[in-house]
Short mmCIF file of C-alpha atoms in Angstrom, two decimals:
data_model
loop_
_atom_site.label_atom_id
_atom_site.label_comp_id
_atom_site.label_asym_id
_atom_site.label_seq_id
_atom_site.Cartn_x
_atom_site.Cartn_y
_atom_site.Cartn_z
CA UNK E 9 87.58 93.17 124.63
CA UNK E 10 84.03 92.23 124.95
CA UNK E 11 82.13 93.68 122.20
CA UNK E 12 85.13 92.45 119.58
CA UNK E 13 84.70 88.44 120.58
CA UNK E 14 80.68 89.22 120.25
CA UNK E 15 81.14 90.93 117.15
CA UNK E 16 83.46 87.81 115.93
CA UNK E 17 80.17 85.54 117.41
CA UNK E 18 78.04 87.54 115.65
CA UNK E 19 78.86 88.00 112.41
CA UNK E 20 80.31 84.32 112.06
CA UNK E 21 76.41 83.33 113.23
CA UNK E 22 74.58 85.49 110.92
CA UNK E 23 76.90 84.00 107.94
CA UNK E 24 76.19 80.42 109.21
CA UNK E 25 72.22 82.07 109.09
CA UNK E 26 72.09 83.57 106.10
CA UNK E 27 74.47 80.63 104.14
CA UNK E 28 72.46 77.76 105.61
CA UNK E 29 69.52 78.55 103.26
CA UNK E 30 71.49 77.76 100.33
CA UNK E 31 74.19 75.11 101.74
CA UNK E 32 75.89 73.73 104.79
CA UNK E 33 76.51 76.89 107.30
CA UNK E 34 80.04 77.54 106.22
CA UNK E 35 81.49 77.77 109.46
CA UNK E 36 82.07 76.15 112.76
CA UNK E 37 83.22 78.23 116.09
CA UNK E 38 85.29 77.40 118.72
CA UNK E 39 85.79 79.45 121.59
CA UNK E 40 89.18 78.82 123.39
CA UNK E 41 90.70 80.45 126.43
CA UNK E 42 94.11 81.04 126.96
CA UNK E 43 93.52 82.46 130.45
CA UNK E 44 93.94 79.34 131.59
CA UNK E 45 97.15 77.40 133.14
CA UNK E 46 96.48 74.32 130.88
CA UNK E 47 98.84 73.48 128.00
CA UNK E 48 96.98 70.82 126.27
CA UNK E 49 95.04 73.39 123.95
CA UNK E 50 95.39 72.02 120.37
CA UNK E 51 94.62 73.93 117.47
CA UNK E 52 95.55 71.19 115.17
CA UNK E 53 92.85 71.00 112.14
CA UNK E 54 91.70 74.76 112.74
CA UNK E 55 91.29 76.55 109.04
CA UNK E 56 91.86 79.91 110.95
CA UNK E 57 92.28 81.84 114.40
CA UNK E 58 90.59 84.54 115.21
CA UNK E 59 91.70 86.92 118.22
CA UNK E 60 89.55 89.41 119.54
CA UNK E 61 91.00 92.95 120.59
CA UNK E 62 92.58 93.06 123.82
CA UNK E 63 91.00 95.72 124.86
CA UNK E 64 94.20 98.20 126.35
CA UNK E 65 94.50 101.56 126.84
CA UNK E 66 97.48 102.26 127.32
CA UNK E 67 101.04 101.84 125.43
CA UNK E 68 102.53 101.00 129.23
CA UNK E 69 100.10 98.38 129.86
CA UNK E 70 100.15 96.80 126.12
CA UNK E 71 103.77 96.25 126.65
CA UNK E 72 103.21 94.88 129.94
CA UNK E 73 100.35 92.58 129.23
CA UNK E 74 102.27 91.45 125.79
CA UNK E 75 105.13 89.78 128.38
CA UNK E 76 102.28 88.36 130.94
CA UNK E 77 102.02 84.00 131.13
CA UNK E 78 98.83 84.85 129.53
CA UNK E 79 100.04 86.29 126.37
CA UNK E 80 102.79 84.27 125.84
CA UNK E 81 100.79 81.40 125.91
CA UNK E 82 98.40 83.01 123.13
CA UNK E 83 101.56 83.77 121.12
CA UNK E 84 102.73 80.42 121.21
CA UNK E 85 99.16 78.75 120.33
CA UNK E 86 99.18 81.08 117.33
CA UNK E 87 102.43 80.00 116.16
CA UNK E 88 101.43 76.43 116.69
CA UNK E 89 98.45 77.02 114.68
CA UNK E 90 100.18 78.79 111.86
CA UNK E 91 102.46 75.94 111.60
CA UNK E 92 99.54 73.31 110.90
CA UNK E 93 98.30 75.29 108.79
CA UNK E 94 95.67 77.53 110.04
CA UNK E 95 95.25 81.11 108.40
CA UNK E 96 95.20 84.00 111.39
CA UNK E 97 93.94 87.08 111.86
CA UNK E 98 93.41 89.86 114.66
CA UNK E 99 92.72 93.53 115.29
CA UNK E 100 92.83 96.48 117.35
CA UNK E 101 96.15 95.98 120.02
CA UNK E 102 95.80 91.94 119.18
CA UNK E 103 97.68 92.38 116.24
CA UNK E 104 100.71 92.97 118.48
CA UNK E 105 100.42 89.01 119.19
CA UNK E 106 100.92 88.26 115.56
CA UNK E 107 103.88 90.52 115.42
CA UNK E 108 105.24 88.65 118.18
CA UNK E 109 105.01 85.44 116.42
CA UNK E 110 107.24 86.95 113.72
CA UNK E 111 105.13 85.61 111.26
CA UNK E 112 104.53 89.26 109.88
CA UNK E 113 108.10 90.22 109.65
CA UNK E 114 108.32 90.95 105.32
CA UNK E 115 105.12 91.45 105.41
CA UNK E 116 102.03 94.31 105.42
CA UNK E 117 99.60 94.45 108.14
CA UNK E 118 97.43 97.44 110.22
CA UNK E 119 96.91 98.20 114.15
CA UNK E 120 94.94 100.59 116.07
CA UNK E 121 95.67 103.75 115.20
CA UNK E 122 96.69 105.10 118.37
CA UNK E 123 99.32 102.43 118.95
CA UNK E 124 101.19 102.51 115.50
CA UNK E 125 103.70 104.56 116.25
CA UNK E 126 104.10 101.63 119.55
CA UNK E 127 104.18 99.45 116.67
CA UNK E 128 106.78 100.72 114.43
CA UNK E 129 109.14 100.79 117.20
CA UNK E 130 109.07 97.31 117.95
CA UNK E 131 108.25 95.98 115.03
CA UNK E 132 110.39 97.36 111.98
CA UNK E 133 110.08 94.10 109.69
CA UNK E 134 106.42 94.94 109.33
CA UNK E 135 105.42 97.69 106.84
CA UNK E 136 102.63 99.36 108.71
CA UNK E 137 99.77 100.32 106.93
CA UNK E 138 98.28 102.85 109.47
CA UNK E 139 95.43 104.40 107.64
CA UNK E 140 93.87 101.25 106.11
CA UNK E 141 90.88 99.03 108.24
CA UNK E 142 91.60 95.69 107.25
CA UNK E 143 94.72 94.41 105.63
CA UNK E 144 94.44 91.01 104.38
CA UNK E 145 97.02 89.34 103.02
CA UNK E 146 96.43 85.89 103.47
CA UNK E 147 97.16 83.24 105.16
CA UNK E 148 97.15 86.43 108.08
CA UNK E 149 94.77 88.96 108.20
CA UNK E 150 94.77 92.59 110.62
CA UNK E 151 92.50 94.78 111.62
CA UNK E 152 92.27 98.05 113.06
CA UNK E 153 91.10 100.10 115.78
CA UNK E 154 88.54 98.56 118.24
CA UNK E 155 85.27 98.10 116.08
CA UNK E 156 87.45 97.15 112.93
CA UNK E 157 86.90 93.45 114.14
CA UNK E 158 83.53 94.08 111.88
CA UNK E 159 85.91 95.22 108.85
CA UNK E 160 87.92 91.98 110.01
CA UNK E 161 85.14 89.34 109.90
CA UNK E 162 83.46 90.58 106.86
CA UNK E 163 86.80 90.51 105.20
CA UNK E 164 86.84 87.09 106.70
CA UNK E 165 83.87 85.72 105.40
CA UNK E 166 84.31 86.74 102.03
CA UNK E 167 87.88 84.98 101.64
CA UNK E 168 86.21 81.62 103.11
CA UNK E 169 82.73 81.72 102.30
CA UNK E 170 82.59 84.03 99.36
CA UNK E 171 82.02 87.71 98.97
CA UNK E 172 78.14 87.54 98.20
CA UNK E 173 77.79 86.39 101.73
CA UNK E 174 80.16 88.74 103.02
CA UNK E 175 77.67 91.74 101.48
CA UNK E 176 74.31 90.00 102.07
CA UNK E 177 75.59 89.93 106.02
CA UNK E 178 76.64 93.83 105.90
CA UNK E 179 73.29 94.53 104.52
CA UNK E 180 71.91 92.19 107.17
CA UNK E 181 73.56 93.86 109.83
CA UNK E 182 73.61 97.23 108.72
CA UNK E 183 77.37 97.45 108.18
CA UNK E 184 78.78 100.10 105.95
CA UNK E 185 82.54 99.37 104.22
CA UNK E 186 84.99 101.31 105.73
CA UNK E 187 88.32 101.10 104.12
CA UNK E 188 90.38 103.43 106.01
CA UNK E 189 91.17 104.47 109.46
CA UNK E 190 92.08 108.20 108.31
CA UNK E 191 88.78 109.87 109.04
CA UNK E 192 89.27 108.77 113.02
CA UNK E 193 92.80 109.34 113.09
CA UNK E 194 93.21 111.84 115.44
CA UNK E 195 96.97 113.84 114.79
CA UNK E 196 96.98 115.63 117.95
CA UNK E 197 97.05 112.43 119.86
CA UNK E 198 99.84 111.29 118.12
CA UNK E 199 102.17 114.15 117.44
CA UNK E 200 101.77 114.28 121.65
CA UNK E 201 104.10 111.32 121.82
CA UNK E 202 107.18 113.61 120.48
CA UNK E 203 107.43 116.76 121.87
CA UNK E 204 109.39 117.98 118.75
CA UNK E 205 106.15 117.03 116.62
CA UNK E 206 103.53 117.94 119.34
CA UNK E 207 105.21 121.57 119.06
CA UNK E 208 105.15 121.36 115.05
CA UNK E 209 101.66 120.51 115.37
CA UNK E 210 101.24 123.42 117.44
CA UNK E 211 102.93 125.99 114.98
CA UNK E 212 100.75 124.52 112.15
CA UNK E 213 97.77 125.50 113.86
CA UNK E 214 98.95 129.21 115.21
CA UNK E 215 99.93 129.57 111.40
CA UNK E 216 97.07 127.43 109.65
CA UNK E 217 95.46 130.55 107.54
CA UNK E 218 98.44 130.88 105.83
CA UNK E 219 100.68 128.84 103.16
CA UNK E 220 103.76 127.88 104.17
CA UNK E 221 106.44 125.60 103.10
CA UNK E 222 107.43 122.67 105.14
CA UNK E 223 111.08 123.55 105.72
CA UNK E 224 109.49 126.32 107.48
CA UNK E 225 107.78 124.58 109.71
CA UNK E 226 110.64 122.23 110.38
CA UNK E 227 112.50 125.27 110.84
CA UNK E 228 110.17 126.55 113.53
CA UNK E 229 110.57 123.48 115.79
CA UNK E 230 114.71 123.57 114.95
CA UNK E 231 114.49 119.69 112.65
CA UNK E 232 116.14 119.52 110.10
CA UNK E 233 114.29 118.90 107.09
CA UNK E 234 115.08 115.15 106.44
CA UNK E 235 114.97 114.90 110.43
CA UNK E 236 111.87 116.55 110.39
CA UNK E 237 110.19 114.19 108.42
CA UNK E 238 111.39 110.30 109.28
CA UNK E 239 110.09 112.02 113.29
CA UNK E 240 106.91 112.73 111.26
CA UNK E 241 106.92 109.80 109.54
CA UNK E 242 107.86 107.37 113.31
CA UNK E 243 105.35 109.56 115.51
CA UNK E 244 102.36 110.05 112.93
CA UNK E 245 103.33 107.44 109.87
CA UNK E 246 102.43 110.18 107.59
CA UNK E 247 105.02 112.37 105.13
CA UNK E 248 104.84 116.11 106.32
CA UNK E 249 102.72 117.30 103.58
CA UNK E 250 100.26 115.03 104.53
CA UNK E 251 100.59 115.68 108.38
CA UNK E 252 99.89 119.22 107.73
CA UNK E 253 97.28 118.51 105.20
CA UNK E 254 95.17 116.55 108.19
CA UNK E 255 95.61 119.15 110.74
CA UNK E 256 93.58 121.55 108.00
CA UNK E 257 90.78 118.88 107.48
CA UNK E 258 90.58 117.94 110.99
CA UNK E 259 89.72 122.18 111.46
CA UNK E 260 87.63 122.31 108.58
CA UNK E 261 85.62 119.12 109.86
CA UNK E 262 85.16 121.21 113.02
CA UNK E 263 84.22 124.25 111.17
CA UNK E 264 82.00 122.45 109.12
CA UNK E 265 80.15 120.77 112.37
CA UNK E 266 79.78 124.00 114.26
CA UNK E 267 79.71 127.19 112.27
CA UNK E 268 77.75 128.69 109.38
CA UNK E 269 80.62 129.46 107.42
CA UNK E 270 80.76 128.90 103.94
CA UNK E 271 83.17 126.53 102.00
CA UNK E 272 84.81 128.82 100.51
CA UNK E 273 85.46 130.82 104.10
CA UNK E 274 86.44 127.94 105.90
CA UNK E 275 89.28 127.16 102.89
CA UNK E 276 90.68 130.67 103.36
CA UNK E 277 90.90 130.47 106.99
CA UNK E 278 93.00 126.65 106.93
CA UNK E 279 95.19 128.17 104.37
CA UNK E 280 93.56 126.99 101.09
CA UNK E 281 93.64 129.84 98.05
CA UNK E 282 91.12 127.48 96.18
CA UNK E 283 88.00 125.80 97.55
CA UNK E 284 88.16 123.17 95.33
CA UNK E 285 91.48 121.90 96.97
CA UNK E 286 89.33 121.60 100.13
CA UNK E 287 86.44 119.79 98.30
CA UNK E 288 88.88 117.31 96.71
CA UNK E 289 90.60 116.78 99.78
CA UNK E 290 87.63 116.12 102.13
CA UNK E 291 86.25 114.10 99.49
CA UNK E 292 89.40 112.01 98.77
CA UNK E 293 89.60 111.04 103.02
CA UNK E 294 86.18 110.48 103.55
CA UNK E 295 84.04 109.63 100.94
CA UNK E 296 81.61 112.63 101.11
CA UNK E 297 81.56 115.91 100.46
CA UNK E 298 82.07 119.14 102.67
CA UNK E 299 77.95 119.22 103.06
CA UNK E 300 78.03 115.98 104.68
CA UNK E 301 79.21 117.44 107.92
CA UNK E 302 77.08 119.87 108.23
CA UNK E 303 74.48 119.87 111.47
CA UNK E 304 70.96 118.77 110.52
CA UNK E 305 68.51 121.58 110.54
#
């Protein structure tokens, strides 16, 4: 993916810019293709790997690229590295690679969103963390969807340079901190990968301006409970509750963007007795409150 191995580039250079007027630029780049038929790449002495996204847009064609010459090649490099030493650390559908390894088997890491439940299948050592940007855990690092490879590097240059720099090039390059993938999560997408849960997700919103209590919903799409929510859970890698809970903010968002409607109207049409639930709620997901997402006048 293009813009991620720029972004990499670019942030890297502007912490080399900024750091060089107090010390030695803290890092050095190398650029290495694995495109290539040559096996005499040697990582040896590398401090970390970085892989860019792969750039893939489909679940078909990331499982079909992840077996390419190609790919293997870039698995085993990373292993190599890891084994010398070197920390690693990837994003977007690249973090599939350091699955692969099995280096993150026991451990926590993130993807792009719209691959997780890709992810979960063929990964269950890994405890997915779905809704958070970066997950760092060093020596390996992961990122998530597409542009998270900013979230990534800054995350990178404040475990090897020091977080000072890490905020002095955010301010620099006008990058806000993001720590969650939630906001951009988009559930319709994802429940469409199981038609049981693409038809719950339907019946939610037919029934949104009402309460209702999940077995009822399970009930509706003929789950069982418990059944009900480990599909939830594999398809969305959210708990009921909370899958029903974003289908309401995701419609308040939109009423919020493209009506007049007050807050207090728009929480009695998702289903929401008190306002203040809605408040808290929007609040608690993204950082700002309802009057954020209203149009500019």
């Amino acid at each position: 993916m293009a813009s991620s191995a720029a972004i990499t580039h670019d942030v890297l250079a502007t912490a080399n810019r900024i750091g060089a007027t107090q010390r030695v630029p803290p890092f050095k780049v190398m650029t290495v293709r694995c495109g290539s038929r040559r096996n005499d790449v040697d990582l040896r002495g590398s401090e970390l790997v970085i892989v860019p996204g792969l750039g893939t847009a489909s679940a078909d064609e990331l499982e079909a690229k992840l077996k390419s010459p190609m790919c293997r090649r870039a698995i085993d490099m990373l292993t190599r590295a890891h084994a010398t030493g070197a920390m690693l650390a990837a994003s977007c559908a690249s973090t599939f690679l350091l699955a692969e390894t099995g280096l993150l088997d026991g451990r926590r890491a993130t993807t792009t969103w719209w691959f997780a439940p890709l992810f979960r299948q063929r990964y269950p050592e890994i405890e997915l963390l779905t809704e958070q940007m970066v997950v760092a855990e060093w020596p390996i690092a992961t990122g998530g969807a597409a542009m998270a490879q900013m979230d990534l590097m800054l995350a990178v240059v404040g475990r090897f340079a020091g977080p000072s720099l890490a905020k002095a090039c955010a301010n620099y390059l006008l990058l806000d901190e993001r720590r969650s993938q939630a906001p951009f999560m988009a559930i319709t997408y994802l429940a469409s990968q199981d038609p049981k849960i693409a038809k719950a997700e339907k019946w939610a919103r037919d029934n949104i301006a009402r309460d209702f209590a999940i077995e009822e919903l399970a009930n509706a799409v003929a789950l069982a409970p418990r059944t009900f929510a480990r599909r939830v859970s594999a398809t969305c890698g959210v708990s009921p509750i909370q899958f029903v809970q974003r289908i309401r903010l995701e419609t308040a968002r939109f009423l919020l963007e493209t009506t007049r409607l007050s807050v207090d109207e728009i929480a009695r049409q998702i289903g929401y007795a008190e306002p203040s639930t809605l408040r808290r709620l929007i609040r608690r997901d993204t950082k700002h409150p309802p009057g954020h997402f209203r149009p500019a006048a």
